[in-house]
Amino acid sequence: MKIALAYSGGLDTSVAIKWLKEKYGASIICVYADVGQGEDILKIDKRAIASGASKVYVSDLKEKFINEFVFPALKAGAVYEKGYLLATALSRPLIVWELARVAVIEKCGSAAHGCTGKGNDQVRFEVGISTLAPHLEVIAPVREWELGSRDEEIEYAKEHGIPVDVTKKSPYSIDRNLWGISIEAGVLEDPWKEPPEDAYQITKSPQAAPNKPAYLVISFEKGVPVKLDGKRMKPSSLICKVAKIGGAHGVGRVDMVENRLVGIKSHEIYELPAATILNTAHKELEGLVLDRETAHYKELVSQKYSELVYYGLWYTPLKKALDAFVNETQKYVTGDVRVKLYKGTCAVAGRKSPYSLYNYKLATYDKGSTFDQKLAKGFIELWGLPYKIRAQALKRNR
Ligand code: ARG
C-alpha cells in the first residue's frame, strides 16, 4: 500500500510519516509543493527521508501559484470578511492539486494531510481531493492520533528517531507563502491582548517604519500586475519586491477575529504587504475604468468569490463561472497606479489608464466644461417621478 502525504517539513507531518507507516504498513510518498514558504528545499528532502519516507517529490510551484491562484483572486477582489486576503486559503487548492497528481503517478490508494480537526485547511484538502481524485481515500493523521500536545509529539518523534528541529520551535502556528503569512495560537488566543511584536515575521511595526514615505508605481495589464516602477518583472519577483518594500514600511498587518467554516471564531493575525498593496492599486484602477453598474455588481461577486476560496470550493462550477465574469470585467483594467507607503498605510497617490472613463471636460468646475447642466433638470424630474407620485397619493388619502 502506498500513501501520498502533503509534507511541510514541520513536526506534524514528520511525525505523520512514521505514524502512517506503522498504522497502515504503507510506504509513504511525501509531496512538498513550494509556494514560497521560504524553506530550504534540500533540507526538506533529507528530513522526509530521515523520518521514514520512501520517496519525496519537491516541486517549485511558485509561478503557478501566482498565475493560477493569486492573480485570479486579485482580479476578483476577493477579501474574506473585509480583512483576510486569503494567502493560506489560496495555496491549499494548489497543494492539493500537486498531492493528487503525485498520488496518481505513484498509484497510491490514499492521500494524507497534516491538518488538525479544528481548522479550515482540512476542509480545503479533503474537498479538493474528492473533486480532483475521487478514487483516493483520505487520511488525516493529526485528527486521528492520540498525541495531545506538541510535547507528546516531540516525545513520539524522539522515540521513533524522527529528527526534531527544536530551533524551529515557535509559540505560534505560522503558515507562509509568497502572498502572505497567517499566524495563530499562543498568546494570540486571547483576542483582548495586543499581538506582541515577535508574532510578526515580515513587517516592521508602523511606529518603527521609516519617517519618509516610499512611492511605487504598479502597472497592470488586464487586471494583472506586470511592472514595478516601469520595470517588467516575472510575477513572483514582482510580488517579493513589493512585499519587501511594503513590509519595511509596516504595510499589510491585519488583526482580526474571523468566522471559520467549522463554526469556531478564531483570532488570527496576517501579514499581507504585497497583497494589500496590489489589491489597493488594482481596486483603484478598476475605479477608473469600470462603468458604475459593472463596478457595483462586481462587489457582490468579490464577496462570493472570497467565500468560495475560504470554504475550500476552488474546484467548483460556480468558481469557474465567476472567473469567466471576472475576466470579462478585466479586459480594460490596464494602466498605472502610484501608491504611497508610509508607517503602515498604503494610500493611492495617482492613477492613469488609456481606458480611463474619467473625463476632465465633463468633471471640471472650471470653464471649458462640456457637461450640459440643463440636461440635469429633466433627468432629475424623471428620476424622482415615482416617489413624487407616491407622495401625492399618500397626501390625498391622509
Ligand atoms: N485562518 C486562515 C485560513 O483559514 C489561516 C489558517 C492558517 N493555517 C495554519 N496552518 N496556521 O485560511
Tab-separated table of C-alpha atoms and ligand atoms in Angstrom:
chain	number	residue	atom	x	y	z
A	1	MET	CA	0.000	0.000	0.000
A	2	LYS	CA	1.185	3.481	-0.836
A	3	ILE	CA	0.098	6.769	0.742
A	4	ALA	CA	0.830	10.214	-0.688
A	5	LEU	CA	1.350	12.714	2.117
A	6	ALA	CA	1.255	16.506	1.774
A	7	TYR	CA	4.516	17.195	3.574
A	8	SER	CA	5.520	20.564	5.002
A	9	GLY	CA	8.784	19.711	6.726
A	10	GLY	CA	7.311	20.616	10.104
A	11	LEU	CA	6.839	18.466	13.186
A	12	ASP	CA	3.262	17.332	12.454
A	13	THR	CA	3.871	15.924	9.014
A	14	SER	CA	7.252	14.453	10.000
A	15	VAL	CA	5.586	12.503	12.796
A	16	ALA	CA	2.770	11.621	10.388
A	17	ILE	CA	5.198	9.747	8.129
A	18	LYS	CA	6.122	7.318	10.904
A	19	TRP	CA	2.590	7.098	12.243
A	20	LEU	CA	1.092	6.256	8.838
A	21	LYS	CA	3.816	3.713	8.148
A	22	GLU	CA	3.166	1.935	11.413
A	23	LYS	CA	-0.594	2.066	11.336
A	24	TYR	CA	-1.096	1.060	7.697
A	25	GLY	CA	2.153	-0.771	6.944
A	26	ALA	CA	2.347	1.520	3.922
A	27	SER	CA	5.169	3.201	2.096
A	28	ILE	CA	4.915	6.965	2.268
A	29	ILE	CA	5.418	9.248	-0.705
A	30	CYS	CA	5.974	12.811	0.513
A	31	VAL	CA	4.780	15.698	-1.601
A	32	TYR	CA	6.192	19.144	-0.983
A	33	ALA	CA	4.737	21.959	-3.028
A	34	ASP	CA	6.896	25.062	-2.902
A	35	VAL	CA	4.614	28.089	-2.916
A	36	GLY	CA	7.177	30.346	-1.260
A	37	GLN	CA	7.257	29.007	2.291
A	38	GLY	CA	10.887	30.063	2.419
A	39	GLU	CA	12.092	26.601	3.458
A	40	ASP	CA	15.416	25.138	2.401
A	41	ILE	CA	14.295	22.635	-0.218
A	42	LEU	CA	17.349	20.408	0.148
A	43	LYS	CA	16.658	20.015	3.839
A	44	ILE	CA	13.031	19.102	3.164
A	45	ASP	CA	14.091	16.196	1.045
A	46	LYS	CA	16.584	14.856	3.591
A	47	ARG	CA	14.259	15.390	6.501
A	48	ALA	CA	11.410	13.441	4.906
A	49	ILE	CA	13.687	10.515	4.101
A	50	ALA	CA	15.184	10.597	7.609
A	51	SER	CA	11.649	10.497	9.007
A	52	GLY	CA	10.902	7.351	7.043
A	53	ALA	CA	9.525	8.444	3.653
A	54	SER	CA	10.230	6.125	0.704
A	55	LYS	CA	10.210	8.903	-1.847
A	56	VAL	CA	9.918	12.700	-1.901
A	57	TYR	CA	8.553	14.959	-4.618
A	58	VAL	CA	9.610	18.577	-4.270
A	59	SER	CA	8.155	20.931	-6.869
A	60	ASP	CA	8.663	24.628	-7.395
A	61	LEU	CA	5.101	25.835	-7.926
A	62	LYS	CA	5.664	29.494	-7.115
A	63	GLU	CA	4.899	30.867	-10.572
A	64	LYS	CA	1.887	28.598	-10.956
A	65	PHE	CA	0.664	29.689	-7.540
A	66	ILE	CA	0.782	33.340	-8.503
A	67	ASN	CA	-0.588	32.998	-12.034
A	68	GLU	CA	-3.353	30.485	-11.449
A	69	PHE	CA	-4.432	31.130	-7.871
A	70	VAL	CA	-3.273	34.521	-6.578
A	71	PHE	CA	-3.935	36.598	-9.704
A	72	PRO	CA	-7.463	35.262	-10.285
A	73	ALA	CA	-8.278	36.179	-6.672
A	74	LEU	CA	-6.673	39.604	-7.096
A	75	LYS	CA	-8.720	40.226	-10.239
A	76	ALA	CA	-11.821	39.091	-8.383
A	77	GLY	CA	-11.050	41.422	-5.467
A	78	ALA	CA	-11.518	38.530	-3.042
A	79	VAL	CA	-11.131	39.521	0.611
A	80	TYR	CA	-12.682	37.355	3.317
A	81	GLU	CA	-14.618	39.253	5.969
A	82	LYS	CA	-13.120	42.538	4.795
A	83	GLY	CA	-9.618	41.800	6.087
A	84	TYR	CA	-8.137	38.470	5.094
A	85	LEU	CA	-6.580	38.430	1.649
A	86	LEU	CA	-6.679	34.628	1.679
A	87	ALA	CA	-2.975	33.782	1.460
A	88	THR	CA	-3.241	30.377	3.141
A	89	ALA	CA	-6.611	29.587	1.606
A	90	LEU	CA	-5.327	30.203	-1.931
A	91	SER	CA	-2.329	27.914	-1.529
A	92	ARG	CA	-4.357	24.889	-0.475
A	93	PRO	CA	-6.034	24.073	-3.796
A	94	LEU	CA	-2.616	24.094	-5.484
A	95	ILE	CA	-1.020	21.896	-2.820
A	96	VAL	CA	-3.956	19.518	-3.169
A	97	TRP	CA	-3.585	19.531	-6.945
A	98	GLU	CA	0.074	18.524	-6.591
A	99	LEU	CA	-0.801	15.882	-3.992
A	100	ALA	CA	-3.417	14.344	-6.284
A	101	ARG	CA	-1.061	14.480	-9.280
A	102	VAL	CA	1.661	12.580	-7.428
A	103	ALA	CA	-0.835	10.138	-5.906
A	104	VAL	CA	-1.979	9.207	-9.417
A	105	ILE	CA	1.568	8.894	-10.815
A	106	GLU	CA	2.613	6.745	-7.869
A	107	LYS	CA	-0.596	4.709	-7.910
A	108	CYS	CA	-1.334	5.499	-4.277
A	109	GLY	CA	-4.607	4.350	-2.799
A	110	SER	CA	-4.726	7.117	-0.209
A	111	ALA	CA	-3.774	10.738	0.288
A	112	ALA	CA	-2.951	12.213	3.685
A	113	HIS	CA	-2.552	15.714	5.100
A	114	GLY	CA	-1.340	17.142	8.402
A	115	CYS	CA	-4.273	19.413	9.257
A	116	THR	CA	-5.958	19.409	12.630
A	117	GLY	CA	-9.658	18.777	13.060
A	118	LYS	CA	-10.400	22.371	14.040
A	119	GLY	CA	-9.419	24.410	11.044
A	120	ASN	CA	-10.439	25.273	7.514
A	121	ASP	CA	-7.457	23.628	5.892
A	122	GLN	CA	-8.720	20.076	6.452
A	123	VAL	CA	-11.860	21.028	4.533
A	124	ARG	CA	-9.863	22.542	1.681
A	125	PHE	CA	-7.675	19.448	1.422
A	126	GLU	CA	-10.443	16.920	1.555
A	127	VAL	CA	-12.957	18.656	-0.672
A	128	GLY	CA	-10.104	19.295	-3.119
A	129	ILE	CA	-9.029	15.649	-3.162
A	130	SER	CA	-12.550	14.373	-3.567
A	131	THR	CA	-13.063	16.668	-6.557
A	132	LEU	CA	-9.714	16.117	-8.270
A	133	ALA	CA	-9.187	12.430	-7.496
A	134	PRO	CA	-12.353	10.932	-6.035
A	135	HIS	CA	-10.877	7.423	-6.028
A	136	LEU	CA	-8.424	8.328	-3.256
A	137	GLU	CA	-9.135	7.547	0.347
A	138	VAL	CA	-8.296	10.467	2.623
A	139	ILE	CA	-6.375	10.058	5.855
A	140	ALA	CA	-5.927	12.847	8.388
A	141	PRO	CA	-3.387	11.543	10.932
A	142	VAL	CA	-3.277	14.643	13.131
A	143	ARG	CA	-7.045	14.473	13.531
A	144	GLU	CA	-6.872	10.806	14.467
A	145	TRP	CA	-3.852	10.197	16.578
A	146	GLU	CA	-3.839	10.495	20.310
A	147	LEU	CA	-0.819	12.727	20.634
A	148	GLY	CA	-2.482	15.511	22.577
A	149	SER	CA	0.168	18.194	22.758
A	150	ARG	CA	3.224	19.349	20.932
A	151	ASP	CA	5.361	17.935	23.729
A	152	GLU	CA	3.821	14.499	23.235
A	153	GLU	CA	4.566	14.760	19.545
A	154	ILE	CA	8.181	15.657	20.253
A	155	GLU	CA	8.339	12.692	22.627
A	156	TYR	CA	6.944	10.385	19.911
A	157	ALA	CA	9.425	11.819	17.408
A	158	LYS	CA	12.355	11.180	19.734
A	159	GLU	CA	11.217	7.621	20.466
A	160	HIS	CA	10.923	6.876	16.774
A	161	GLY	CA	14.161	8.508	15.674
A	162	ILE	CA	12.479	11.331	13.778
A	163	PRO	CA	14.763	14.375	13.554
A	164	VAL	CA	13.257	17.248	15.530
A	165	ASP	CA	14.352	20.776	14.775
A	166	VAL	CA	13.987	22.427	18.185
A	167	THR	CA	15.401	25.691	16.874
A	168	LYS	CA	12.241	25.979	14.833
A	169	LYS	CA	10.039	25.914	17.894
A	170	SER	CA	7.787	28.937	17.792
A	171	PRO	CA	4.984	29.849	20.177
A	172	TYR	CA	2.794	30.401	17.102
A	173	SER	CA	1.385	28.358	14.274
A	174	ILE	CA	2.642	30.017	11.130
A	175	ASP	CA	1.724	29.393	7.519
A	176	ARG	CA	3.723	31.249	4.935
A	177	ASN	CA	3.716	31.688	1.179
A	178	LEU	CA	4.537	34.347	-1.414
A	179	TRP	CA	1.210	36.120	-0.960
A	180	GLY	CA	1.379	36.442	2.815
A	181	ILE	CA	1.631	34.912	6.257
A	182	SER	CA	-1.028	33.611	8.655
A	183	ILE	CA	-0.176	33.491	12.342
A	184	GLU	CA	-2.271	31.936	15.080
A	185	ALA	CA	-2.124	30.236	18.506
A	186	GLY	CA	-0.064	31.084	21.596
A	187	VAL	CA	-0.947	34.407	23.185
A	188	LEU	CA	-2.995	35.285	20.102
A	189	GLU	CA	-5.710	33.058	21.515
A	190	ASP	CA	-6.671	35.939	23.805
A	191	PRO	CA	-8.357	38.437	21.475
A	192	TRP	CA	-8.102	41.189	24.101
A	193	LYS	CA	-4.303	41.057	24.144
A	194	GLU	CA	-2.438	43.148	21.624
A	195	PRO	CA	-0.320	40.820	19.493
A	196	PRO	CA	3.309	41.048	20.620
A	197	GLU	CA	5.865	42.340	18.131
A	198	ASP	CA	7.574	38.958	17.970
A	199	ALA	CA	4.488	37.454	16.333
A	200	TYR	CA	5.143	39.443	13.160
A	201	GLN	CA	7.575	37.846	10.747
A	202	ILE	CA	7.945	40.100	7.711
A	203	THR	CA	6.513	43.508	8.557
A	204	LYS	CA	8.096	46.234	10.595
A	205	SER	CA	5.943	47.864	13.228
A	206	PRO	CA	4.442	51.074	11.771
A	207	GLN	CA	6.000	53.067	14.642
A	208	ALA	CA	9.453	51.797	13.743
A	209	ALA	CA	8.964	52.261	9.985
A	210	PRO	CA	10.901	54.998	8.148
A	211	ASN	CA	9.751	58.603	8.534
A	212	LYS	CA	9.970	59.084	4.796
A	213	PRO	CA	7.298	57.527	2.588
A	214	ALA	CA	8.100	55.217	-0.315
A	215	TYR	CA	6.349	55.565	-3.658
A	216	LEU	CA	5.726	52.657	-6.013
A	217	VAL	CA	4.195	52.657	-9.459
A	218	ILE	CA	2.440	49.436	-10.342
A	219	SER	CA	1.423	48.774	-13.935
A	220	PHE	CA	-1.434	46.410	-14.694
A	221	GLU	CA	-2.431	44.671	-17.898
A	222	LYS	CA	-5.907	43.159	-17.984
A	223	GLY	CA	-6.090	43.225	-14.194
A	224	VAL	CA	-2.707	41.643	-13.574
A	225	PRO	CA	0.370	43.500	-12.254
A	226	VAL	CA	3.205	43.298	-14.771
A	227	LYS	CA	5.611	46.129	-13.957
A	228	LEU	CA	7.041	47.761	-10.895
A	229	ASP	CA	8.362	51.305	-11.349
A	230	GLY	CA	8.366	50.787	-15.081
A	231	LYS	CA	10.335	47.547	-14.950
A	232	ARG	CA	8.689	44.403	-16.303
A	233	MET	CA	9.167	41.528	-13.872
A	234	LYS	CA	8.016	37.960	-13.569
A	235	PRO	CA	5.094	37.632	-11.168
A	236	SER	CA	6.926	36.029	-8.250
A	237	SER	CA	9.767	38.593	-8.375
A	238	LEU	CA	7.323	41.476	-8.544
A	239	ILE	CA	5.442	40.170	-5.539
A	240	CYS	CA	8.607	39.556	-3.499
A	241	LYS	CA	9.863	43.053	-4.205
A	242	VAL	CA	6.546	44.700	-3.323
A	243	ALA	CA	6.341	42.582	-0.160
A	244	LYS	CA	9.820	43.607	0.898
A	245	ILE	CA	9.241	47.330	0.467
A	246	GLY	CA	5.738	47.137	1.950
A	247	GLY	CA	6.980	45.121	4.921
A	248	ALA	CA	9.733	47.637	5.632
A	249	HIS	CA	7.035	50.341	5.821
A	250	GLY	CA	4.814	48.309	8.131
A	251	VAL	CA	2.128	47.795	5.478
A	252	GLY	CA	-0.212	44.804	5.451
A	253	ARG	CA	-0.721	43.880	9.095
A	254	VAL	CA	-4.198	42.550	9.768
A	255	ASP	CA	-5.544	41.591	13.176
A	256	MET	CA	-8.980	40.014	13.116
A	257	VAL	CA	-11.437	37.631	14.662
A	258	GLU	CA	-12.815	35.545	11.827
A	259	ASN	CA	-15.560	33.003	11.295
A	260	ARG	CA	-14.129	29.639	10.452
A	261	LEU	CA	-16.033	27.228	8.301
A	262	VAL	CA	-16.233	24.717	11.152
A	263	GLY	CA	-18.150	27.166	13.310
A	264	ILE	CA	-15.375	28.463	15.530
A	265	LYS	CA	-14.418	32.118	15.814
A	266	SER	CA	-10.672	32.480	15.828
A	267	HIS	CA	-8.284	35.338	16.414
A	268	GLU	CA	-5.534	35.448	13.837
A	269	ILE	CA	-3.079	37.923	12.537
A	270	TYR	CA	-1.890	38.219	8.974
A	271	GLU	CA	0.974	39.905	7.239
A	272	LEU	CA	-0.017	40.695	3.701
A	273	PRO	CA	2.173	43.521	2.423
A	274	ALA	CA	2.188	42.572	-1.272
A	275	ALA	CA	-1.452	41.515	-1.238
A	276	THR	CA	-2.534	44.762	0.454
A	277	ILE	CA	-0.599	46.998	-1.902
A	278	LEU	CA	-1.591	45.193	-5.091
A	279	ASN	CA	-5.202	44.877	-4.037
A	280	THR	CA	-5.383	48.589	-3.213
A	281	ALA	CA	-3.823	49.513	-6.547
A	282	HIS	CA	-6.000	47.102	-8.508
A	283	LYS	CA	-9.191	48.393	-6.924
A	284	GLU	CA	-8.163	51.940	-7.714
A	285	LEU	CA	-7.549	51.162	-11.357
A	286	GLU	CA	-10.914	49.471	-11.599
A	287	GLY	CA	-12.423	52.634	-10.175
A	288	LEU	CA	-11.055	54.481	-13.179
A	289	VAL	CA	-12.002	52.089	-15.968
A	290	LEU	CA	-15.110	50.156	-14.931
A	291	ASP	CA	-18.548	51.587	-15.574
A	292	ARG	CA	-20.664	52.100	-12.487
A	293	GLU	CA	-23.014	49.119	-12.867
A	294	THR	CA	-20.225	46.638	-13.537
A	295	ALA	CA	-18.210	48.008	-10.621
A	296	HIS	CA	-21.117	47.732	-8.211
A	297	TYR	CA	-22.154	44.292	-9.377
A	298	LYS	CA	-18.585	43.070	-9.144
A	299	GLU	CA	-18.585	43.814	-5.431
A	300	LEU	CA	-21.188	41.087	-4.973
A	301	VAL	CA	-19.022	38.731	-6.969
A	302	SER	CA	-15.933	39.614	-4.893
A	303	GLN	CA	-17.804	38.745	-1.747
A	304	LYS	CA	-18.971	35.378	-3.071
A	305	TYR	CA	-15.562	34.615	-4.562
A	306	SER	CA	-13.871	35.177	-1.207
A	307	GLU	CA	-16.271	32.750	0.427
A	308	LEU	CA	-15.655	30.088	-2.201
A	309	VAL	CA	-11.897	30.367	-1.679
A	310	TYR	CA	-12.197	30.362	2.089
A	311	TYR	CA	-14.647	27.464	2.121
A	312	GLY	CA	-12.406	25.188	0.055
A	313	LEU	CA	-14.636	25.375	-3.027
A	314	TRP	CA	-11.931	26.276	-5.552
A	315	TYR	CA	-12.588	23.413	-7.932
A	316	THR	CA	-16.284	24.029	-8.362
A	317	PRO	CA	-18.553	25.120	-11.217
A	318	LEU	CA	-19.539	28.370	-9.511
A	319	LYS	CA	-15.927	29.407	-9.007
A	320	LYS	CA	-15.268	28.742	-12.690
A	321	ALA	CA	-18.324	30.708	-13.740
A	322	LEU	CA	-17.312	33.643	-11.552
A	323	ASP	CA	-13.833	33.572	-13.124
A	324	ALA	CA	-15.461	33.991	-16.516
A	325	PHE	CA	-17.380	37.013	-15.261
A	326	VAL	CA	-14.299	38.489	-13.607
A	327	ASN	CA	-12.119	38.009	-16.689
A	328	GLU	CA	-14.696	39.790	-18.811
A	329	THR	CA	-14.534	42.762	-16.418
A	330	GLN	CA	-10.717	42.857	-16.561
A	331	LYS	CA	-10.334	43.388	-20.308
A	332	TYR	CA	-9.551	47.085	-19.889
A	333	VAL	CA	-8.069	47.074	-16.392
A	334	THR	CA	-4.783	48.248	-17.837
A	335	GLY	CA	-2.852	51.232	-16.563
A	336	ASP	CA	-0.681	52.558	-13.747
A	337	VAL	CA	-1.317	53.245	-10.097
A	338	ARG	CA	1.056	55.138	-7.841
A	339	VAL	CA	0.912	54.204	-4.170
A	340	LYS	CA	2.465	55.863	-1.185
A	341	LEU	CA	3.625	53.632	1.673
A	342	TYR	CA	4.018	55.349	4.970
A	343	LYS	CA	4.073	53.968	8.508
A	344	GLY	CA	1.681	51.101	7.951
A	345	THR	CA	-0.561	52.800	5.426
A	346	CYS	CA	-0.875	52.308	1.699
A	347	ALA	CA	-2.534	55.294	0.055
A	348	VAL	CA	-3.162	55.887	-3.614
A	349	ALA	CA	-1.225	58.854	-4.932
A	350	GLY	CA	-2.132	58.735	-8.629
A	351	ARG	CA	-3.797	56.648	-11.322
A	352	LYS	CA	-3.953	56.637	-15.113
A	353	SER	CA	-5.113	54.387	-17.911
A	354	PRO	CA	-5.559	54.539	-21.670
A	355	TYR	CA	-9.065	53.197	-20.997
A	356	SER	CA	-9.859	55.724	-18.286
A	357	LEU	CA	-13.512	56.752	-18.171
A	358	TYR	CA	-12.573	59.851	-16.231
A	359	ASN	CA	-13.298	62.805	-18.469
A	360	TYR	CA	-11.808	66.094	-17.404
A	361	LYS	CA	-14.097	68.152	-19.609
A	362	LEU	CA	-17.152	66.567	-18.037
A	363	ALA	CA	-15.874	66.729	-14.484
A	364	THR	CA	-14.285	70.156	-14.310
A	365	TYR	CA	-15.818	73.039	-12.385
A	366	ASP	CA	-13.637	75.432	-14.353
A	367	LYS	CA	-14.666	76.970	-17.623
A	368	GLY	CA	-14.460	74.783	-20.696
A	369	SER	CA	-16.829	72.170	-19.279
A	370	THR	CA	-18.719	70.214	-21.922
A	371	PHE	CA	-21.301	68.887	-19.465
A	372	ASP	CA	-24.678	70.405	-20.314
A	373	GLN	CA	-26.132	71.221	-16.894
A	374	LYS	CA	-29.533	71.986	-18.386
A	375	LEU	CA	-29.981	68.266	-19.077
A	376	ALA	CA	-29.737	67.545	-15.363
A	377	LYS	CA	-33.115	69.188	-14.699
A	378	GLY	CA	-35.188	66.801	-16.821
A	379	PHE	CA	-33.163	63.823	-15.695
A	380	ILE	CA	-33.854	64.551	-12.044
A	381	GLU	CA	-37.530	65.116	-12.693
A	382	LEU	CA	-37.966	61.663	-14.220
A	383	TRP	CA	-35.639	60.018	-11.729
A	384	GLY	CA	-37.716	61.274	-8.825
A	385	LEU	CA	-41.087	60.904	-10.570
A	386	PRO	CA	-42.226	57.602	-8.972
A	387	TYR	CA	-41.636	58.990	-5.490
A	388	LYS	CA	-43.330	62.263	-6.244
A	389	ILE	CA	-46.433	60.404	-7.454
A	390	ARG	CA	-46.408	58.230	-4.377
A	391	ALA	CA	-46.078	61.220	-2.048
A	392	GLN	CA	-49.051	62.839	-3.777
A	393	ALA	CA	-51.152	59.671	-3.433
A	394	LEU	CA	-50.395	59.409	0.284
A	395	LYS	CA	-51.268	63.061	0.754
A	396	ARG	CA	-54.653	62.607	-0.982
A	397	ASN	CA	-55.544	59.813	1.408
A	398	ARG	CA	-54.480	61.494	4.603
B	1	ARG	N1	-7.416	31.236	9.131
B	1	ARG	C1	-6.687	31.193	7.921
B	1	ARG	C2	-7.381	30.344	6.908
B	1	ARG	O1	-8.232	29.588	7.264
B	1	ARG	C3	-5.261	30.787	8.132
B	1	ARG	C4	-5.017	29.383	8.513
B	1	ARG	C5	-3.604	29.232	8.911
B	1	ARG	N2	-3.176	27.883	8.902
B	1	ARG	C6	-2.153	27.463	9.641
B	1	ARG	N3	-1.808	26.229	9.491
B	1	ARG	N4	-1.548	28.226	10.512
B	1	ARG	O2	-7.107	30.416	5.738
